[in-house]
Amino acid sequence: MFCNQCEQVAKGGGCIKIGTCGKKPEVAELQDLLIYSLKGLSLFAVEGRKNGISDPEVDKFTVDALFSTLTNVNFDPDYFVNLVTKSVELRERLKAKVSLNGGNVDSRDHAAEFIPAQSIEEMTKQGKATTITPNEVNADVSSLEQTTLYGLKGIAAYAYHAQTLGQTEDTVYAYIHEALSSMLNKDLTLEDWVKIALKCGEINLKAMEILDAANTGKYGHPVPTEVPLGAKKGNAILVSGHDLYDLEDILKQTEGKGINVYTHGEMLPTHGYPELKKYAHFYGHYGTAWQNQHKEFAQFPGSIVMTTNCLQKPHDSYKDNIFTCGVVGWPGINHIQDHDFAPAINRALELPGFSEDVPGKTVMTGFARNAVMGVADKVIDAVKGGDIRHFFLVAGCDGAKPGRNYYTEFVEKVPEDCIVLTLACGKFRFFDKDLGNIGGIPRLLDIGQCNDAYSAIQIALALSKAFGVGVNELPLSMVLSWYEQKAVSILLTLLYLGVKDIRLGPTLPSFLSPNVLDFLVKNYEIKPITTPDEDLAAILKENAVEA
Ligand code: FSO
Ligand code: SF4
């Protein structure tokens, strides 16, 4: 196996024996075969669109399949065997349709013709033959191709959640197919790949926009909401991952059953949505970020539902209590079918639940774009009056590496006349700190999930409009942490928008070649994080000079 798609990659720039995430070689190679089959399928999806044919099943399948290969989503070899088989079936069906409509289906590319082997062992061998390792001869093209593939996985995650709520956009599907099929074209130049990678950022913005429309359209705009971190006596279900629709189903299906519903990890911001918070048994938040799940899930006295990433190998102590759904999977772990959460609900009723109320702190969430823009006048006055000196967007993923303590320290050291905006699971490094407020505006504003990066972008664009300056001239600095591929797509979106001077950590992606990194440094002034003191001093000094 070779996998280098996330920040947890093994030393040397690739996981080659087993993934640090727990992904086994068999699964890695089946995922590689799936990606290869999607490239073949995409050749005909592109040709189909040229001839007025688009196939909604192919579009949805491509997104689901890509998302299932994102870090910490699915570890079940059988799942990937089925997806490869389905991908080839869809390819042949589409090929026939395109041919009937006068399209050219003469591609002799192996990806357009291969037939999956009958046994899992043989299929794994087929996958191994398609594994892509960084190409030393053409390192920069190979680096941009990988960046694009990982960006596509991020786009697929957003498109998946949007399509679950019935929101789709053909430009997103069309780009995914174009980019995947481009990966079979060995004649593309470095310039071509720069364009494809930046286009990935543009399309990701679209995917995030439709997700935002889907979430706010169905559940309302988030409002500032106080969320208990303690617990209530009674049976309990813990919902992790990112999917709002799954959560709504769980809330509906548990109503009147004496079960309290808790969020874990990236589900925390769901407490801010009016159409979700209206459920009286939607109680509070339990635990912190994904990498702490072994300890936190083992202690939770109810059942647990993992709606999307980030899943880790379930420990024996809670493996009978945890349920996966949608594209998530682990071999031998119960999987929810067709949104029927009865197995997880019944398990919650069998388990003891909380024997008494557990007192705890509370945290605030729900400062998404609508809430922040609602107080824009106040914010602008505070900046003009000198009460707010600077905004820091301290956002992104959490992870297990010790270097991530940088983000906790950074937020602790942000001067009192500055505001911290945050989103995604990295916030659990500081989410329960009381940073006070500036003239009634909280100094720590939780915009939402990593899936709500669109909201942060809209806030930045609205501020730049209000101040009559570009985003790069705002008193706003981005200090980002990355882990998996959604972060790659968001980074590409920020580059597409021309955002400069991003500080990125805890380490830089291993799939960026030295020249690609140099390009990003020269054109976008991307910087690796150093120390909180050094970075804060540098940011505030630059800002003071500009002011
Ligand atoms: Fe975190 Fe995991 Fe949301 Fe990521 S839970 S790390 S960016 O996969 O999805 O922020
Ligand atoms: Fe390694 Fe990350 Fe790939 Fe898992 S997803 S195999 S940790 S690079």
JSON list of C-alpha atoms in Angstrom, two decimals, residues 271-395:
[
{"chain": "A", "resi": 271, "resn": "HIS", "atom": "CA", "xyz": [-27.28, 22.65, 18.69]},
{"chain": "A", "resi": 272, "resn": "GLY", "atom": "CA", "xyz": [-27.54, 26.09, 17.05]},
{"chain": "A", "resi": 273, "resn": "TYR", "atom": "CA", "xyz": [-30.04, 25.09, 14.31]},
{"chain": "A", "resi": 274, "resn": "PRO", "atom": "CA", "xyz": [-33.63, 26.10, 15.20]},
{"chain": "A", "resi": 275, "resn": "GLU", "atom": "CA", "xyz": [-35.19, 23.02, 13.62]},
{"chain": "A", "resi": 276, "resn": "LEU", "atom": "CA", "xyz": [-32.90, 20.71, 15.58]},
{"chain": "A", "resi": 277, "resn": "LYS", "atom": "CA", "xyz": [-32.72, 22.54, 18.90]},
{"chain": "A", "resi": 278, "resn": "LYS", "atom": "CA", "xyz": [-36.52, 22.48, 19.17]},
{"chain": "A", "resi": 279, "resn": "TYR", "atom": "CA", "xyz": [-36.39, 18.84, 20.33]},
{"chain": "A", "resi": 280, "resn": "ALA", "atom": "CA", "xyz": [-36.61, 18.85, 24.12]},
{"chain": "A", "resi": 281, "resn": "HIS", "atom": "CA", "xyz": [-34.55, 15.65, 24.42]},
{"chain": "A", "resi": 282, "resn": "PHE", "atom": "CA", "xyz": [-31.65, 17.10, 22.35]},
{"chain": "A", "resi": 283, "resn": "TYR", "atom": "CA", "xyz": [-29.69, 17.75, 25.49]},
{"chain": "A", "resi": 284, "resn": "GLY", "atom": "CA", "xyz": [-26.01, 18.62, 25.27]},
{"chain": "A", "resi": 285, "resn": "HIS", "atom": "CA", "xyz": [-22.49, 17.84, 24.13]},
{"chain": "A", "resi": 286, "resn": "TYR", "atom": "CA", "xyz": [-20.31, 15.02, 25.40]},
{"chain": "A", "resi": 287, "resn": "GLY", "atom": "CA", "xyz": [-16.56, 14.77, 24.92]},
{"chain": "A", "resi": 288, "resn": "THR", "atom": "CA", "xyz": [-14.19, 16.54, 22.60]},
{"chain": "A", "resi": 289, "resn": "ALA", "atom": "CA", "xyz": [-12.54, 15.86, 19.22]},
{"chain": "A", "resi": 290, "resn": "TRP", "atom": "CA", "xyz": [-12.42, 12.66, 17.17]},
{"chain": "A", "resi": 291, "resn": "GLN", "atom": "CA", "xyz": [-8.99, 11.47, 18.30]},
{"chain": "A", "resi": 292, "resn": "ASN", "atom": "CA", "xyz": [-10.23, 11.18, 21.89]},
{"chain": "A", "resi": 293, "resn": "GLN", "atom": "CA", "xyz": [-13.05, 8.78, 20.99]},
{"chain": "A", "resi": 294, "resn": "HIS", "atom": "CA", "xyz": [-11.43, 5.65, 22.43]},
{"chain": "A", "resi": 295, "resn": "LYS", "atom": "CA", "xyz": [-11.55, 7.10, 25.92]},
{"chain": "A", "resi": 296, "resn": "GLU", "atom": "CA", "xyz": [-14.79, 9.05, 25.53]},
{"chain": "A", "resi": 297, "resn": "PHE", "atom": "CA", "xyz": [-16.87, 6.35, 23.80]},
{"chain": "A", "resi": 298, "resn": "ALA", "atom": "CA", "xyz": [-15.73, 3.75, 26.34]},
{"chain": "A", "resi": 299, "resn": "GLN", "atom": "CA", "xyz": [-17.09, 5.94, 29.14]},
{"chain": "A", "resi": 300, "resn": "PHE", "atom": "CA", "xyz": [-20.37, 6.86, 27.48]},
{"chain": "A", "resi": 301, "resn": "PRO", "atom": "CA", "xyz": [-23.22, 4.87, 29.10]},
{"chain": "A", "resi": 302, "resn": "GLY", "atom": "CA", "xyz": [-25.40, 4.70, 25.98]},
{"chain": "A", "resi": 303, "resn": "SER", "atom": "CA", "xyz": [-25.22, 3.85, 22.29]},
{"chain": "A", "resi": 304, "resn": "ILE", "atom": "CA", "xyz": [-23.12, 5.80, 19.79]},
{"chain": "A", "resi": 305, "resn": "VAL", "atom": "CA", "xyz": [-23.86, 6.61, 16.14]},
{"chain": "A", "resi": 306, "resn": "MET", "atom": "CA", "xyz": [-21.05, 7.59, 13.78]},
{"chain": "A", "resi": 307, "resn": "THR", "atom": "CA", "xyz": [-22.66, 9.48, 10.90]},
{"chain": "A", "resi": 308, "resn": "THR", "atom": "CA", "xyz": [-19.45, 10.33, 8.98]},
{"chain": "A", "resi": 309, "resn": "ASN", "atom": "CA", "xyz": [-15.73, 10.76, 9.63]},
{"chain": "A", "resi": 310, "resn": "CYS", "atom": "CA", "xyz": [-13.72, 10.50, 11.82]},
{"chain": "A", "resi": 311, "resn": "LEU", "atom": "CA", "xyz": [-14.03, 6.85, 12.90]},
{"chain": "A", "resi": 312, "resn": "GLN", "atom": "CA", "xyz": [-11.23, 5.03, 14.71]},
{"chain": "A", "resi": 313, "resn": "LYS", "atom": "CA", "xyz": [-10.99, 1.30, 15.35]},
{"chain": "A", "resi": 314, "resn": "PRO", "atom": "CA", "xyz": [-13.77, 0.58, 17.88]},
{"chain": "A", "resi": 315, "resn": "HIS", "atom": "CA", "xyz": [-12.40, -0.86, 21.12]},
{"chain": "A", "resi": 316, "resn": "ASP", "atom": "CA", "xyz": [-13.90, -4.07, 22.46]},
{"chain": "A", "resi": 317, "resn": "SER", "atom": "CA", "xyz": [-15.31, -2.17, 25.44]},
{"chain": "A", "resi": 318, "resn": "TYR", "atom": "CA", "xyz": [-17.84, -0.34, 23.24]},
{"chain": "A", "resi": 319, "resn": "LYS", "atom": "CA", "xyz": [-17.90, -2.23, 19.94]},
{"chain": "A", "resi": 320, "resn": "ASP", "atom": "CA", "xyz": [-21.43, -3.52, 20.65]},
{"chain": "A", "resi": 321, "resn": "ASN", "atom": "CA", "xyz": [-22.63, 0.01, 21.45]},
{"chain": "A", "resi": 322, "resn": "ILE", "atom": "CA", "xyz": [-21.39, 1.77, 18.32]},
{"chain": "A", "resi": 323, "resn": "PHE", "atom": "CA", "xyz": [-23.29, 1.94, 15.01]},
{"chain": "A", "resi": 324, "resn": "THR", "atom": "CA", "xyz": [-22.12, 3.28, 11.68]},
{"chain": "A", "resi": 325, "resn": "CYS", "atom": "CA", "xyz": [-24.35, 4.69, 8.98]},
{"chain": "A", "resi": 326, "resn": "GLY", "atom": "CA", "xyz": [-24.20, 6.08, 5.45]},
{"chain": "A", "resi": 327, "resn": "VAL", "atom": "CA", "xyz": [-20.75, 5.67, 3.88]},
{"chain": "A", "resi": 328, "resn": "VAL", "atom": "CA", "xyz": [-19.05, 4.94, 7.22]},
{"chain": "A", "resi": 329, "resn": "GLY", "atom": "CA", "xyz": [-18.04, 1.40, 8.08]},
{"chain": "A", "resi": 330, "resn": "TRP", "atom": "CA", "xyz": [-15.80, -0.90, 10.09]},
{"chain": "A", "resi": 331, "resn": "PRO", "atom": "CA", "xyz": [-15.82, -4.69, 9.61]},
{"chain": "A", "resi": 332, "resn": "GLY", "atom": "CA", "xyz": [-18.04, -6.41, 12.17]},
{"chain": "A", "resi": 333, "resn": "ILE", "atom": "CA", "xyz": [-19.58, -3.19, 13.47]},
{"chain": "A", "resi": 334, "resn": "ASN", "atom": "CA", "xyz": [-23.38, -2.80, 13.27]},
{"chain": "A", "resi": 335, "resn": "HIS", "atom": "CA", "xyz": [-24.44, -0.67, 10.32]},
{"chain": "A", "resi": 336, "resn": "ILE", "atom": "CA", "xyz": [-27.72, 1.29, 10.23]},
{"chain": "A", "resi": 337, "resn": "GLN", "atom": "CA", "xyz": [-29.75, 0.50, 7.11]},
{"chain": "A", "resi": 338, "resn": "ASP", "atom": "CA", "xyz": [-32.14, 2.90, 5.40]},
{"chain": "A", "resi": 339, "resn": "HIS", "atom": "CA", "xyz": [-32.12, 5.48, 8.18]},
{"chain": "A", "resi": 340, "resn": "ASP", "atom": "CA", "xyz": [-33.81, 3.06, 10.57]},
{"chain": "A", "resi": 341, "resn": "PHE", "atom": "CA", "xyz": [-32.02, 3.81, 13.85]},
{"chain": "A", "resi": 342, "resn": "ALA", "atom": "CA", "xyz": [-34.03, 1.21, 15.85]},
{"chain": "A", "resi": 343, "resn": "PRO", "atom": "CA", "xyz": [-30.94, -0.97, 16.54]},
{"chain": "A", "resi": 344, "resn": "ALA", "atom": "CA", "xyz": [-29.09, 2.00, 18.08]},
{"chain": "A", "resi": 345, "resn": "ILE", "atom": "CA", "xyz": [-32.19, 3.12, 19.98]},
{"chain": "A", "resi": 346, "resn": "ASN", "atom": "CA", "xyz": [-32.80, -0.37, 21.39]},
{"chain": "A", "resi": 347, "resn": "ARG", "atom": "CA", "xyz": [-29.16, -0.60, 22.44]},
{"chain": "A", "resi": 348, "resn": "ALA", "atom": "CA", "xyz": [-29.46, 2.78, 24.19]},
{"chain": "A", "resi": 349, "resn": "LEU", "atom": "CA", "xyz": [-32.46, 1.44, 26.10]},
{"chain": "A", "resi": 350, "resn": "GLU", "atom": "CA", "xyz": [-30.53, -1.71, 27.14]},
{"chain": "A", "resi": 351, "resn": "LEU", "atom": "CA", "xyz": [-27.55, 0.27, 28.42]},
{"chain": "A", "resi": 352, "resn": "PRO", "atom": "CA", "xyz": [-27.71, 1.95, 31.85]},
{"chain": "A", "resi": 353, "resn": "GLY", "atom": "CA", "xyz": [-27.58, 5.57, 30.69]},
{"chain": "A", "resi": 354, "resn": "PHE", "atom": "CA", "xyz": [-26.62, 8.27, 33.19]},
{"chain": "A", "resi": 355, "resn": "SER", "atom": "CA", "xyz": [-27.72, 7.25, 36.69]},
{"chain": "A", "resi": 356, "resn": "GLU", "atom": "CA", "xyz": [-27.95, 10.88, 37.80]},
{"chain": "A", "resi": 357, "resn": "ASP", "atom": "CA", "xyz": [-27.56, 14.40, 36.49]},
{"chain": "A", "resi": 358, "resn": "VAL", "atom": "CA", "xyz": [-23.90, 15.29, 35.87]},
{"chain": "A", "resi": 359, "resn": "PRO", "atom": "CA", "xyz": [-23.22, 18.99, 36.34]},
{"chain": "A", "resi": 360, "resn": "GLY", "atom": "CA", "xyz": [-20.90, 20.64, 33.84]},
{"chain": "A", "resi": 361, "resn": "LYS", "atom": "CA", "xyz": [-19.82, 23.84, 32.16]},
{"chain": "A", "resi": 362, "resn": "THR", "atom": "CA", "xyz": [-21.63, 25.24, 29.14]},
{"chain": "A", "resi": 363, "resn": "VAL", "atom": "CA", "xyz": [-20.19, 26.45, 25.84]},
{"chain": "A", "resi": 364, "resn": "MET", "atom": "CA", "xyz": [-21.59, 28.74, 23.15]},
{"chain": "A", "resi": 365, "resn": "THR", "atom": "CA", "xyz": [-22.05, 27.82, 19.52]},
{"chain": "A", "resi": 366, "resn": "GLY", "atom": "CA", "xyz": [-24.16, 29.08, 16.60]},
{"chain": "A", "resi": 367, "resn": "PHE", "atom": "CA", "xyz": [-22.13, 32.09, 15.43]},
{"chain": "A", "resi": 368, "resn": "ALA", "atom": "CA", "xyz": [-22.55, 31.24, 11.77]},
{"chain": "A", "resi": 369, "resn": "ARG", "atom": "CA", "xyz": [-22.72, 33.89, 9.06]},
{"chain": "A", "resi": 370, "resn": "ASN", "atom": "CA", "xyz": [-26.29, 35.02, 9.72]},
{"chain": "A", "resi": 371, "resn": "ALA", "atom": "CA", "xyz": [-25.72, 35.52, 13.45]},
{"chain": "A", "resi": 372, "resn": "VAL", "atom": "CA", "xyz": [-22.41, 37.35, 12.94]},
{"chain": "A", "resi": 373, "resn": "MET", "atom": "CA", "xyz": [-23.75, 39.54, 10.15]},
{"chain": "A", "resi": 374, "resn": "GLY", "atom": "CA", "xyz": [-26.72, 40.38, 12.36]},
{"chain": "A", "resi": 375, "resn": "VAL", "atom": "CA", "xyz": [-24.30, 42.25, 14.64]},
{"chain": "A", "resi": 376, "resn": "ALA", "atom": "CA", "xyz": [-22.06, 43.51, 11.82]},
{"chain": "A", "resi": 377, "resn": "ASP", "atom": "CA", "xyz": [-22.72, 47.19, 12.67]},
{"chain": "A", "resi": 378, "resn": "LYS", "atom": "CA", "xyz": [-21.60, 46.63, 16.24]},
{"chain": "A", "resi": 379, "resn": "VAL", "atom": "CA", "xyz": [-18.49, 44.76, 15.05]},
{"chain": "A", "resi": 380, "resn": "ILE", "atom": "CA", "xyz": [-17.58, 47.45, 12.51]},
{"chain": "A", "resi": 381, "resn": "ASP", "atom": "CA", "xyz": [-18.02, 50.24, 15.09]},
{"chain": "A", "resi": 382, "resn": "ALA", "atom": "CA", "xyz": [-15.85, 48.31, 17.55]},
{"chain": "A", "resi": 383, "resn": "VAL", "atom": "CA", "xyz": [-13.09, 47.99, 14.92]},
{"chain": "A", "resi": 384, "resn": "LYS", "atom": "CA", "xyz": [-13.34, 51.63, 13.85]},
{"chain": "A", "resi": 385, "resn": "GLY", "atom": "CA", "xyz": [-13.39, 52.76, 17.48]},
{"chain": "A", "resi": 386, "resn": "GLY", "atom": "CA", "xyz": [-10.24, 50.75, 18.23]},
{"chain": "A", "resi": 387, "resn": "ASP", "atom": "CA", "xyz": [-11.93, 48.34, 20.66]},
{"chain": "A", "resi": 388, "resn": "ILE", "atom": "CA", "xyz": [-11.28, 45.38, 18.35]},
{"chain": "A", "resi": 389, "resn": "ARG", "atom": "CA", "xyz": [-7.71, 45.32, 17.02]},
{"chain": "A", "resi": 390, "resn": "HIS", "atom": "CA", "xyz": [-7.65, 42.08, 15.07]},
{"chain": "A", "resi": 391, "resn": "PHE", "atom": "CA", "xyz": [-9.57, 38.91, 14.18]},
{"chain": "A", "resi": 392, "resn": "PHE", "atom": "CA", "xyz": [-7.95, 35.50, 14.17]},
{"chain": "A", "resi": 393, "resn": "LEU", "atom": "CA", "xyz": [-9.60, 32.59, 12.39]},
{"chain": "A", "resi": 394, "resn": "VAL", "atom": "CA", "xyz": [-8.12, 29.68, 14.32]},
{"chain": "A", "resi": 395, "resn": "ALA", "atom": "CA", "xyz": [-9.74, 26.82, 12.48]}
]
